[in-house]
């Protein structure tokens, strides 16, 4: 596993955070600053003061959507920027919002780790005088991830109203983080005589965040599918499992011209992926 303990994994400028907590270091050595970075008019100066000040407030967070409701899929090198949309309501209207994506039992515990927002302030669009949806982005950098991070993450949300109230929920919603998957296919020989055997090979792999490479995904069910040259629809011919190295191999009889492909339905940690069809000319 690559060492990540020397640099804080933060994605935005957080100096103006109203709800800052001390820097934390996860059990695996990763350090980060679990702050909600946003400004607010006449905001309290401490986390406890913020919560006390909102005890009688009508300020409410009603919705938080990450990446349009889809899992966050991350490869081996490119950071993934995702949008977080927070909807809130207050009699005075909404001034700003903050967000954080994290895992662990508690924000201040040794097992916590996460990523904060990129912006100093959210872009808030009012639906009416009391309700707004505030948009922010969070960059998930695979250089800071370990493979066990492919799981359910908590979505922290904080909002500030125009009259200076603040509400924070460390785990208002959830989102899933997944390891990007790849799949290949090769059907041979090409061309082939009708009735002869076609061997279809391939490989299913997924991002290994700890090595920065793609590693074969072992013992996974994968569908072999076929589409006639004259058709636009694939049908499943059989289901096979990947080897210990993620390899795929099976045989079929040649009947008509068409395209062969492998399709993987995905798991909770790995997204669905389908290969482009490989054409075989049957003589």
Short mmCIF file of C-alpha atoms in Angstrom, two decimals:
data_model
loop_
_atom_site.label_atom_id
_atom_site.label_comp_id
_atom_site.label_asym_id
_atom_site.label_seq_id
_atom_site.Cartn_x
_atom_site.Cartn_y
_atom_site.Cartn_z
CA UNK A 1 0.00 0.00 0.00
CA UNK A 2 1.30 3.46 -0.83
CA UNK A 3 2.06 5.71 2.15
CA UNK A 4 -0.36 8.63 2.44
CA UNK A 5 0.38 9.97 5.90
CA UNK A 6 2.42 13.04 4.98
CA UNK A 7 -0.16 15.25 3.23
CA UNK A 8 -3.66 16.20 4.34
CA UNK A 9 -6.28 15.01 1.83
CA UNK A 10 -8.29 18.18 1.50
CA UNK A 11 -9.93 19.42 -1.66
CA UNK A 12 -10.73 23.06 -0.93
CA UNK A 13 -9.83 26.16 1.06
CA UNK A 14 -11.32 25.67 4.50
CA UNK A 15 -10.00 28.58 6.51
CA UNK A 16 -13.44 30.20 6.68
CA UNK A 17 -15.17 27.12 8.08
CA UNK A 18 -17.58 27.84 10.89
CA UNK A 19 -17.67 24.25 12.02
CA UNK A 20 -14.04 23.23 12.00
CA UNK A 21 -12.78 20.34 14.10
CA UNK A 22 -9.18 19.32 14.78
CA UNK A 23 -7.20 17.51 12.07
CA UNK A 24 -7.67 13.76 12.26
CA UNK A 25 -5.49 10.82 11.28
CA UNK A 26 -7.11 7.57 10.25
CA UNK A 27 -5.93 4.23 11.62
CA UNK A 28 -4.37 3.45 8.22
CA UNK A 29 -2.13 6.52 8.43
CA UNK A 30 -4.11 8.88 6.19
CA UNK A 31 -4.51 12.38 7.63
CA UNK A 32 -7.20 14.88 6.71
CA UNK A 33 -9.15 17.87 8.01
CA UNK A 34 -12.87 17.07 8.42
CA UNK A 35 -14.21 20.62 8.01
CA UNK A 36 -17.38 21.99 6.47
CA UNK A 37 -15.91 24.90 4.53
CA UNK A 38 -18.44 27.65 4.02
CA UNK A 39 -19.18 31.20 5.07
CA UNK A 40 -22.27 32.46 6.83
CA UNK A 41 -23.49 35.89 7.97
CA UNK A 42 -23.03 36.48 11.72
CA UNK A 43 -22.18 32.83 12.24
CA UNK A 44 -21.28 31.31 15.63
CA UNK A 45 -17.56 30.78 16.19
CA UNK A 46 -17.55 27.21 17.41
CA UNK A 47 -19.17 23.91 16.54
CA UNK A 48 -20.98 23.65 19.87
CA UNK A 49 -22.16 27.25 19.60
CA UNK A 50 -23.48 26.55 16.12
CA UNK A 51 -25.55 23.64 17.31
CA UNK A 52 -26.86 25.53 20.32
CA UNK A 53 -27.79 28.51 18.17
CA UNK A 54 -29.92 26.35 15.91
CA UNK A 55 -31.95 24.62 18.60
CA UNK A 56 -34.95 26.90 17.99
CA UNK A 57 -34.33 27.47 14.28
CA UNK A 58 -36.71 26.59 11.45
CA UNK A 59 -33.70 26.05 9.18
CA UNK A 60 -33.85 22.53 7.72
CA UNK A 61 -31.85 20.44 5.28
CA UNK A 62 -34.35 18.52 3.18
CA UNK A 63 -32.23 16.77 0.54
CA UNK A 64 -28.65 15.98 -0.44
CA UNK A 65 -27.81 14.31 -3.76
CA UNK A 66 -24.29 13.26 -4.74
CA UNK A 67 -23.26 12.66 -8.37
CA UNK A 68 -26.86 12.82 -9.56
CA UNK A 69 -27.77 9.86 -7.35
CA UNK A 70 -25.29 7.53 -9.08
CA UNK A 71 -22.32 5.77 -7.46
CA UNK A 72 -18.96 7.53 -7.65
CA UNK A 73 -16.73 5.45 -9.92
CA UNK A 74 -13.00 6.13 -9.62
CA UNK A 75 -10.11 4.77 -11.68
CA UNK A 76 -6.43 4.51 -10.82
CA UNK A 77 -5.01 7.95 -11.63
CA UNK A 78 -7.55 10.62 -12.61
CA UNK A 79 -9.24 12.49 -9.74
CA UNK A 80 -13.04 12.36 -10.00
CA UNK A 81 -14.95 15.60 -9.44
CA UNK A 82 -18.53 15.03 -8.31
CA UNK A 83 -21.40 17.42 -7.67
CA UNK A 84 -23.23 17.60 -4.36
CA UNK A 85 -26.63 19.33 -4.40
CA UNK A 86 -28.03 20.30 -0.99
CA UNK A 87 -31.60 21.53 -0.66
CA UNK A 88 -32.61 23.48 2.44
CA UNK A 89 -35.36 25.77 3.66
CA UNK A 90 -35.66 28.66 6.12
CA UNK A 91 -38.05 31.59 6.56
CA UNK A 92 -35.24 34.02 5.80
CA UNK A 93 -33.89 32.08 2.82
CA UNK A 94 -30.65 30.16 2.34
CA UNK A 95 -27.27 31.93 2.26
CA UNK A 96 -24.71 29.15 1.83
CA UNK A 97 -23.95 25.45 2.26
CA UNK A 98 -21.06 23.11 2.92
CA UNK A 99 -20.47 19.40 2.42
CA UNK A 100 -18.09 16.56 3.18
CA UNK A 101 -17.84 12.93 1.99
CA UNK A 102 -16.39 10.55 4.54
CA UNK A 103 -16.19 7.06 6.02
CA UNK A 104 -15.73 5.97 9.61
CA UNK A 105 -17.70 5.72 12.82
CA UNK A 106 -17.46 9.42 13.71
CA UNK A 107 -15.90 12.49 12.13
CA UNK A 108 -13.48 12.88 15.02
CA UNK A 109 -12.59 9.19 15.39
CA UNK A 110 -9.31 7.57 14.34
CA UNK A 111 -11.05 5.43 11.71
CA UNK A 112 -12.50 8.37 9.77
CA UNK A 113 -11.29 9.63 6.39
CA UNK A 114 -12.84 11.73 3.67
CA UNK A 115 -12.82 14.56 1.15
CA UNK A 116 -14.11 18.12 1.54
CA UNK A 117 -15.63 20.52 -0.94
CA UNK A 118 -13.61 22.43 -3.54
CA UNK A 119 -15.37 25.78 -3.21
CA UNK A 120 -15.26 28.41 -0.47
CA UNK A 121 -18.95 29.04 -1.07
CA UNK A 122 -21.80 27.13 -2.67
CA UNK A 123 -23.78 28.23 -5.70
CA UNK A 124 -27.33 28.50 -4.39
CA UNK A 125 -30.39 28.67 -6.62
CA UNK A 126 -33.66 29.71 -5.01
CA UNK A 127 -36.80 27.76 -5.79
CA UNK A 128 -38.80 30.34 -3.84
CA UNK A 129 -38.31 32.83 -1.01
CA UNK A 130 -37.56 30.13 1.57
CA UNK A 131 -36.05 27.15 -0.28
CA UNK A 132 -32.82 26.87 -2.24
CA UNK A 133 -30.65 24.14 -3.71
CA UNK A 134 -26.96 24.80 -3.19
CA UNK A 135 -24.39 23.11 -5.44
CA UNK A 136 -20.80 22.24 -4.57
CA UNK A 137 -18.16 19.89 -5.93
CA UNK A 138 -15.92 17.39 -4.18
CA UNK A 139 -12.84 15.87 -5.80
CA UNK A 140 -12.17 12.22 -4.96
CA UNK A 141 -8.48 11.52 -5.56
CA UNK A 142 -7.59 7.83 -6.08
CA UNK A 143 -4.08 8.54 -4.79
CA UNK A 144 -5.58 8.71 -1.30
CA UNK A 145 -7.83 5.66 -1.58
CA UNK A 146 -7.34 2.10 -0.38
CA UNK A 147 -9.35 -0.77 -1.85
CA UNK A 148 -11.58 -1.17 1.21
CA UNK A 149 -12.84 2.38 0.57
CA UNK A 150 -15.10 0.91 -2.11
CA UNK A 151 -18.14 0.98 0.14
CA UNK A 152 -20.91 3.25 1.37
CA UNK A 153 -19.76 6.78 2.29
CA UNK A 154 -21.54 9.29 4.52
CA UNK A 155 -22.57 12.66 3.10
CA UNK A 156 -22.24 15.48 5.60
CA UNK A 157 -24.29 18.61 4.93
CA UNK A 158 -24.31 22.05 6.55
CA UNK A 159 -26.36 25.10 5.60
CA UNK A 160 -26.53 28.73 6.67
CA UNK A 161 -29.63 30.88 6.48
CA UNK A 162 -29.77 34.58 5.61
CA UNK A 163 -30.49 35.42 9.24
CA UNK A 164 -27.28 33.76 10.44
CA UNK A 165 -28.54 30.38 11.60
CA UNK A 166 -26.51 27.23 10.87
CA UNK A 167 -27.55 23.58 10.76
CA UNK A 168 -25.11 20.70 10.37
CA UNK A 169 -25.72 16.98 9.89
CA UNK A 170 -22.54 14.91 9.74
CA UNK A 171 -24.27 11.99 8.01
CA UNK A 172 -27.37 13.35 6.29
CA UNK A 173 -27.20 10.98 3.31
CA UNK A 174 -25.11 8.19 1.77
CA UNK A 175 -23.28 7.58 -1.50
CA UNK A 176 -21.38 4.59 -2.87
CA UNK A 177 -17.77 4.66 -4.01
CA UNK A 178 -16.76 2.05 -6.62
CA UNK A 179 -13.57 0.81 -8.32
CA UNK A 180 -13.66 1.44 -12.08
CA UNK A 181 -13.98 -1.80 -14.08
CA UNK A 182 -12.76 -2.81 -17.54
CA UNK A 183 -13.56 -5.80 -19.74
CA UNK A 184 -12.14 -7.08 -23.02
CA UNK A 185 -13.26 -9.64 -25.60
CA UNK A 186 -11.69 -11.44 -28.55
CA UNK A 187 -13.54 -14.01 -30.68
CA UNK A 188 -11.39 -16.19 -32.94
CA UNK A 189 -10.71 -17.40 -35.54
CA UNK A 190 -11.90 -14.73 -37.95
CA UNK A 191 -13.29 -15.70 -40.42
CA UNK A 192 -14.56 -19.14 -39.44
CA UNK A 193 -16.43 -21.90 -41.24
CA UNK A 194 -20.04 -22.55 -40.22
CA UNK A 195 -20.26 -25.26 -37.57
CA UNK A 196 -16.67 -24.82 -36.45
CA UNK A 197 -15.62 -23.75 -32.96
CA UNK A 198 -15.18 -20.11 -31.95
CA UNK A 199 -13.05 -19.43 -28.88
CA UNK A 200 -14.05 -16.28 -27.00
CA UNK A 201 -11.45 -14.90 -24.60
CA UNK A 202 -11.27 -11.75 -22.50
CA UNK A 203 -10.51 -10.32 -19.10
CA UNK A 204 -12.40 -8.52 -16.35
CA UNK A 205 -10.31 -6.15 -14.27
CA UNK A 206 -10.87 -3.28 -11.87
CA UNK A 207 -8.92 -0.43 -10.32
CA UNK A 208 -6.51 -1.34 -7.55
CA UNK A 209 -6.15 1.94 -5.68
CA UNK A 210 -3.25 0.68 -3.60
CA UNK A 211 -1.00 -0.08 -6.59
CA UNK A 212 -2.38 2.38 -9.13
CA UNK A 213 -3.02 -0.44 -11.62
CA UNK A 214 -5.89 -2.59 -12.86
CA UNK A 215 -6.07 -6.09 -11.40
CA UNK A 216 -8.11 -9.07 -12.60
CA UNK A 217 -11.43 -9.53 -10.80
CA UNK A 218 -11.58 -13.19 -9.80
CA UNK A 219 -14.52 -15.64 -9.74
CA UNK A 220 -17.11 -13.21 -11.08
CA UNK A 221 -20.13 -14.22 -13.17
CA UNK A 222 -19.94 -12.75 -16.68
CA UNK A 223 -22.41 -13.13 -19.54
CA UNK A 224 -21.33 -14.07 -23.06
CA UNK A 225 -23.69 -12.32 -25.45
CA UNK A 226 -24.25 -12.46 -29.22
CA UNK A 227 -25.86 -10.14 -31.78
CA UNK A 228 -26.58 -11.19 -35.35
CA UNK A 229 -25.20 -8.87 -38.02
CA UNK A 230 -28.78 -8.08 -39.09
CA UNK A 231 -29.98 -7.38 -35.51
CA UNK A 232 -29.57 -4.55 -33.02
CA UNK A 233 -30.21 -6.70 -29.93
CA UNK A 234 -27.79 -8.83 -27.94
CA UNK A 235 -28.93 -12.09 -26.33
CA UNK A 236 -27.14 -14.01 -23.58
CA UNK A 237 -25.69 -17.30 -24.79
CA UNK A 238 -24.15 -18.49 -21.51
CA UNK A 239 -22.74 -17.29 -18.20
CA UNK A 240 -19.20 -18.16 -17.14
CA UNK A 241 -16.94 -17.15 -14.27
CA UNK A 242 -13.62 -15.36 -14.39
CA UNK A 243 -10.47 -17.22 -13.38
CA UNK A 244 -8.29 -16.32 -10.39
CA UNK A 245 -6.65 -13.70 -12.60
CA UNK A 246 -9.88 -12.33 -14.06
CA UNK A 247 -9.46 -14.19 -17.37
CA UNK A 248 -12.45 -15.27 -19.46
CA UNK A 249 -12.52 -18.15 -21.92
CA UNK A 250 -15.24 -20.27 -23.48
CA UNK A 251 -16.18 -21.85 -26.81
CA UNK A 252 -19.27 -21.73 -29.04
CA UNK A 253 -20.24 -23.08 -32.46
CA UNK A 254 -20.20 -20.74 -35.43
CA UNK A 255 -23.62 -20.32 -37.03
CA UNK A 256 -24.10 -16.84 -38.56
CA UNK A 257 -22.20 -13.57 -38.94
CA UNK A 258 -22.38 -11.46 -35.80
CA UNK A 259 -20.83 -9.78 -32.79
CA UNK A 260 -19.65 -11.41 -29.56
CA UNK A 261 -19.18 -9.58 -26.29
CA UNK A 262 -18.80 -10.10 -22.54
CA UNK A 263 -21.03 -8.23 -20.08
CA UNK A 264 -20.53 -7.90 -16.32
CA UNK A 265 -23.51 -6.87 -14.18
CA UNK A 266 -21.38 -5.30 -11.45
CA UNK A 267 -21.25 -5.60 -7.67
CA UNK A 268 -21.63 -3.17 -4.79
CA UNK A 269 -17.93 -2.27 -5.09
CA UNK A 270 -17.54 -2.45 -8.87
CA UNK A 271 -19.73 -0.96 -11.63
CA UNK A 272 -21.29 -2.78 -14.56
CA UNK A 273 -19.18 -2.95 -17.70
CA UNK A 274 -19.74 -4.35 -21.19
CA UNK A 275 -17.20 -4.90 -23.94
CA UNK A 276 -17.68 -3.60 -27.46
CA UNK A 277 -18.81 -6.41 -29.77
CA UNK A 278 -16.14 -8.35 -31.69
CA UNK A 279 -17.36 -9.28 -35.19
CA UNK A 280 -16.89 -12.77 -36.59
CA UNK A 281 -17.48 -13.52 -40.26
CA UNK A 282 -18.98 -17.01 -40.71
CA UNK A 283 -18.33 -18.58 -44.13
#
